[in-house]
mmCIF file of C-alpha atoms in Angstrom:
data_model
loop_
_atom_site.group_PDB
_atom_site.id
_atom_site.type_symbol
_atom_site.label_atom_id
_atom_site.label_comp_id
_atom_site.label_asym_id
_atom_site.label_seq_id
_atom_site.Cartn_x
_atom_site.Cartn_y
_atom_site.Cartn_z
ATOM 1 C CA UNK J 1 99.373 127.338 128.268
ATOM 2 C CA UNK J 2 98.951 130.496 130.542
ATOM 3 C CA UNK J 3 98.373 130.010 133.844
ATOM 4 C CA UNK J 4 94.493 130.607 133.556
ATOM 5 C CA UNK J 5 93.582 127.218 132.927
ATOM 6 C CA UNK J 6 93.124 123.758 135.075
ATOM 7 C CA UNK J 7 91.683 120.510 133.299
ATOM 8 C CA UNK J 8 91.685 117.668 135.692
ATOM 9 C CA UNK J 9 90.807 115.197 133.104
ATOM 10 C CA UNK J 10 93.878 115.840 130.818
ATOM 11 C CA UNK J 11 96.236 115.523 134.393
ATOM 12 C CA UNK J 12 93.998 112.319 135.081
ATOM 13 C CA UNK J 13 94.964 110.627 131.891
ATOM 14 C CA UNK J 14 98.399 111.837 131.119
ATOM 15 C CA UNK J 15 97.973 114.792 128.929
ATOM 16 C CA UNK J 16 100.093 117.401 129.256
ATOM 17 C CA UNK J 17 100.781 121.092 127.226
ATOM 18 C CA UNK J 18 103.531 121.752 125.404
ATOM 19 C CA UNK J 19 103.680 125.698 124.752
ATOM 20 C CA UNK J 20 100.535 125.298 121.916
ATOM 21 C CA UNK J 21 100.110 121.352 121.747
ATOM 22 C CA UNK J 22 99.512 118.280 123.659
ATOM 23 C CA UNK J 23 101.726 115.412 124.307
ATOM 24 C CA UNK J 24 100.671 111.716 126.232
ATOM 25 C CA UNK J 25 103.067 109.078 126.603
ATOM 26 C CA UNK J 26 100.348 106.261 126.201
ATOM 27 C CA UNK J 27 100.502 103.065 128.355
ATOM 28 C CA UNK J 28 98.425 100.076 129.365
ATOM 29 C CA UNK J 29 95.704 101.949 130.393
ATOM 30 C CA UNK J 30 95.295 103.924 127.317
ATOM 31 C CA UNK J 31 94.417 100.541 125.858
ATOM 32 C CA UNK J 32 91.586 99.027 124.284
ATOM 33 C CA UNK J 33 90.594 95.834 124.101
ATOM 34 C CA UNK J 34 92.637 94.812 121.031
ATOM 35 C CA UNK J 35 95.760 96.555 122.686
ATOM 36 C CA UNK J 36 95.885 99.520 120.449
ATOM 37 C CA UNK J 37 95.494 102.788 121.781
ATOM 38 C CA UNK J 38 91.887 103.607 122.421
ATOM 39 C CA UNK J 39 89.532 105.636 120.188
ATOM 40 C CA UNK J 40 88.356 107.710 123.198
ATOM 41 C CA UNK J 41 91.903 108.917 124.062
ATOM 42 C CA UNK J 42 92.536 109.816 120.858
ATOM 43 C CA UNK J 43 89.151 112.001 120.730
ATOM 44 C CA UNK J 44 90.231 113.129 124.619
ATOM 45 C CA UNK J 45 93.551 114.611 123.173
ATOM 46 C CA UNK J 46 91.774 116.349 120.438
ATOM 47 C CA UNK J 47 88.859 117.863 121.695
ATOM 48 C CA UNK J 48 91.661 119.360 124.817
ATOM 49 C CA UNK J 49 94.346 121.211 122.074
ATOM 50 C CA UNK J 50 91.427 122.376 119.770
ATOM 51 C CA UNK J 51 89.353 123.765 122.733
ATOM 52 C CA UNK J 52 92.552 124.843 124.772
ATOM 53 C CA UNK J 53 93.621 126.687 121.599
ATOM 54 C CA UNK J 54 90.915 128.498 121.481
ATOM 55 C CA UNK J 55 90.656 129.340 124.764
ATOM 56 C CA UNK J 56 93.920 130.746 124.309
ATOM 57 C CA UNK J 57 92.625 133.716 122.220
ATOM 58 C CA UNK J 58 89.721 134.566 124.438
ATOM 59 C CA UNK J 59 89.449 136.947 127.240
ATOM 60 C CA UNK J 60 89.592 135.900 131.177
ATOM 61 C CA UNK J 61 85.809 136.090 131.026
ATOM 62 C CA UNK J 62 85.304 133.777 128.417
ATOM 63 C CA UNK J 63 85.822 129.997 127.576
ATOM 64 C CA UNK J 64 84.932 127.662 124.842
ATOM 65 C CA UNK J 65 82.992 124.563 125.552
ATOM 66 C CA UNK J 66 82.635 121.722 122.288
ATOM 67 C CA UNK J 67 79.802 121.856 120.119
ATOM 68 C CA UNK J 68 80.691 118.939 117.872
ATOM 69 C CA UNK J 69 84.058 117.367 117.471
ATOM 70 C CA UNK J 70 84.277 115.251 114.389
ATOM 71 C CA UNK J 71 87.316 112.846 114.644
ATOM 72 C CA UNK J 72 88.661 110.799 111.631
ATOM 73 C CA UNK J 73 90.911 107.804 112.441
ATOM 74 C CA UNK J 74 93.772 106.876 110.161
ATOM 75 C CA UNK J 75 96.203 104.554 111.491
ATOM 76 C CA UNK J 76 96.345 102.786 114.976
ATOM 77 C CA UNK J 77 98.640 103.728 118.144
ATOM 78 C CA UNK J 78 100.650 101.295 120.256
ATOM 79 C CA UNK J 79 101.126 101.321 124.015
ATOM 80 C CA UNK J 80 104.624 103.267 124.201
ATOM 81 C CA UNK J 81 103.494 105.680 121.364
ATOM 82 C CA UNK J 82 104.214 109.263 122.404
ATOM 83 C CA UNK J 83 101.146 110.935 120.809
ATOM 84 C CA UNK J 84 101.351 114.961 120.302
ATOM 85 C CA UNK J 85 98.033 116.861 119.477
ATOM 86 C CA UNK J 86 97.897 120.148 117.264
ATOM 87 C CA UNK J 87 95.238 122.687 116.522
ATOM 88 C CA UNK J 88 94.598 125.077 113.719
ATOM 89 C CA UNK J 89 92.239 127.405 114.645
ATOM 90 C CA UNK J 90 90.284 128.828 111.788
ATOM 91 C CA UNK J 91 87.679 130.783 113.425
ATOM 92 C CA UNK J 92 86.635 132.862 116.606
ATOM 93 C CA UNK J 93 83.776 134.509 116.288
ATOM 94 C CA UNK J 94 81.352 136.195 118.839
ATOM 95 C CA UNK J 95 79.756 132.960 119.946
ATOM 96 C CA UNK J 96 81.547 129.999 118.180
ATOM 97 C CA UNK J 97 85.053 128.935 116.870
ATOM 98 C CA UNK J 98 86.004 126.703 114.126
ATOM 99 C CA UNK J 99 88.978 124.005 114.767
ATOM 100 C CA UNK J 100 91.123 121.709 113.192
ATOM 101 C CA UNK J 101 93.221 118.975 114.407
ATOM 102 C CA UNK J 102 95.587 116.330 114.186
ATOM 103 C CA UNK J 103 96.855 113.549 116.031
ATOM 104 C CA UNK J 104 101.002 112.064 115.346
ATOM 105 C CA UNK J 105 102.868 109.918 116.780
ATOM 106 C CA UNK J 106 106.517 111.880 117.383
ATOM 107 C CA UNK J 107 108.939 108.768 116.787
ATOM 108 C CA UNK J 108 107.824 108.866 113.164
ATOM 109 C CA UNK J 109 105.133 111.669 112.178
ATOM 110 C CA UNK J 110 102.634 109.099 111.879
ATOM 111 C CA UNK J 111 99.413 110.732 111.247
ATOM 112 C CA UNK J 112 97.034 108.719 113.403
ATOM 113 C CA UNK J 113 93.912 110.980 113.596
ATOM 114 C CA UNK J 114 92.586 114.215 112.275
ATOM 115 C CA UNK J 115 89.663 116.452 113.836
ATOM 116 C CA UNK J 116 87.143 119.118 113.149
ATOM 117 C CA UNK J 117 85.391 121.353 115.753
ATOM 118 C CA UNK J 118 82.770 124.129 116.662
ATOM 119 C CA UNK J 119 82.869 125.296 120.291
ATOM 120 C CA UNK J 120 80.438 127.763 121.359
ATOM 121 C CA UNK J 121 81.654 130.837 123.314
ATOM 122 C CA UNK J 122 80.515 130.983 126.332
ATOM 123 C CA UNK J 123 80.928 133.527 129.681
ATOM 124 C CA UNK J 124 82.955 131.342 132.333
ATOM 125 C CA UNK J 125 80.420 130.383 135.422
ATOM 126 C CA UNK J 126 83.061 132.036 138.118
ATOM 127 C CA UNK J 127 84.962 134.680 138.531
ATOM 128 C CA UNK J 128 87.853 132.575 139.781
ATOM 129 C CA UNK J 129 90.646 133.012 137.234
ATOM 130 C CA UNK J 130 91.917 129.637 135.571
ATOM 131 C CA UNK J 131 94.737 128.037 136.125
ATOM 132 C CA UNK J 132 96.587 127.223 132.785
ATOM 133 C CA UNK J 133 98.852 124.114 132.727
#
């Protein structure tokens, strides 16, 4: 990403851009009980690259905060997994954009999750520019 943008819960749990997508090399702590990788990181990982993405194609005085994230799980991760979100954004209009995502684990394109969003287009609270990383 640009360097407009700062998200201290993606840095918090390991998530990290990759020029349009996300990446998170998922240990112990991204673990549920069962020892798979939790449901909530997977949703984490989405909602950032579909709402990132479409912050990407807003102006400095705008951002995009989610409306409703829809996430579909289809197979289980494993602590070790390198997971790699991607967004398809369909939609930007004056006050909402329309997302989708998916969720793979690299090592063998492993579809583990796909998404669908709405975030609402809002004006940012500060004048502060973001800090995109």
């Amino acid at each position: 990403m640009n360097e407009r943008m700062v998200a201290p819960f993606r840095t918090h749990n390991g998530i990290v851009w990759d020029g349009e997508v996300v990446r998170c090399a998922t240990t112990e702590r991204h673990a549920n009980v069962g020892g798979g990788i939790h449901g909530g990181v997977i949703a984490g990982m989405l909602d950032a690259v579909m709402g990132g993405n479409v912050i990407l194609q807003l102006p400095a005085d705008k951002m995009a905060v989610t409306s409703s994230l829809t996430v579909n799980y289809l197979s289980a991760g494993s602590i070790g997994d390198l997971l790699v979100g991607s967004a398809t954004v369909r939609r930007v209009g004056r006050t909402l954009a329309y997302v989708d995502g998916t969720l793979t684990r690299e090592t063998d394109g492993q579809l583990l999750a796909t998404a669908t969003g709405v975030f609402a287009i809002i004006r940012r609270p500060t004048d502060e520019p973001l800090v995109r990383h």
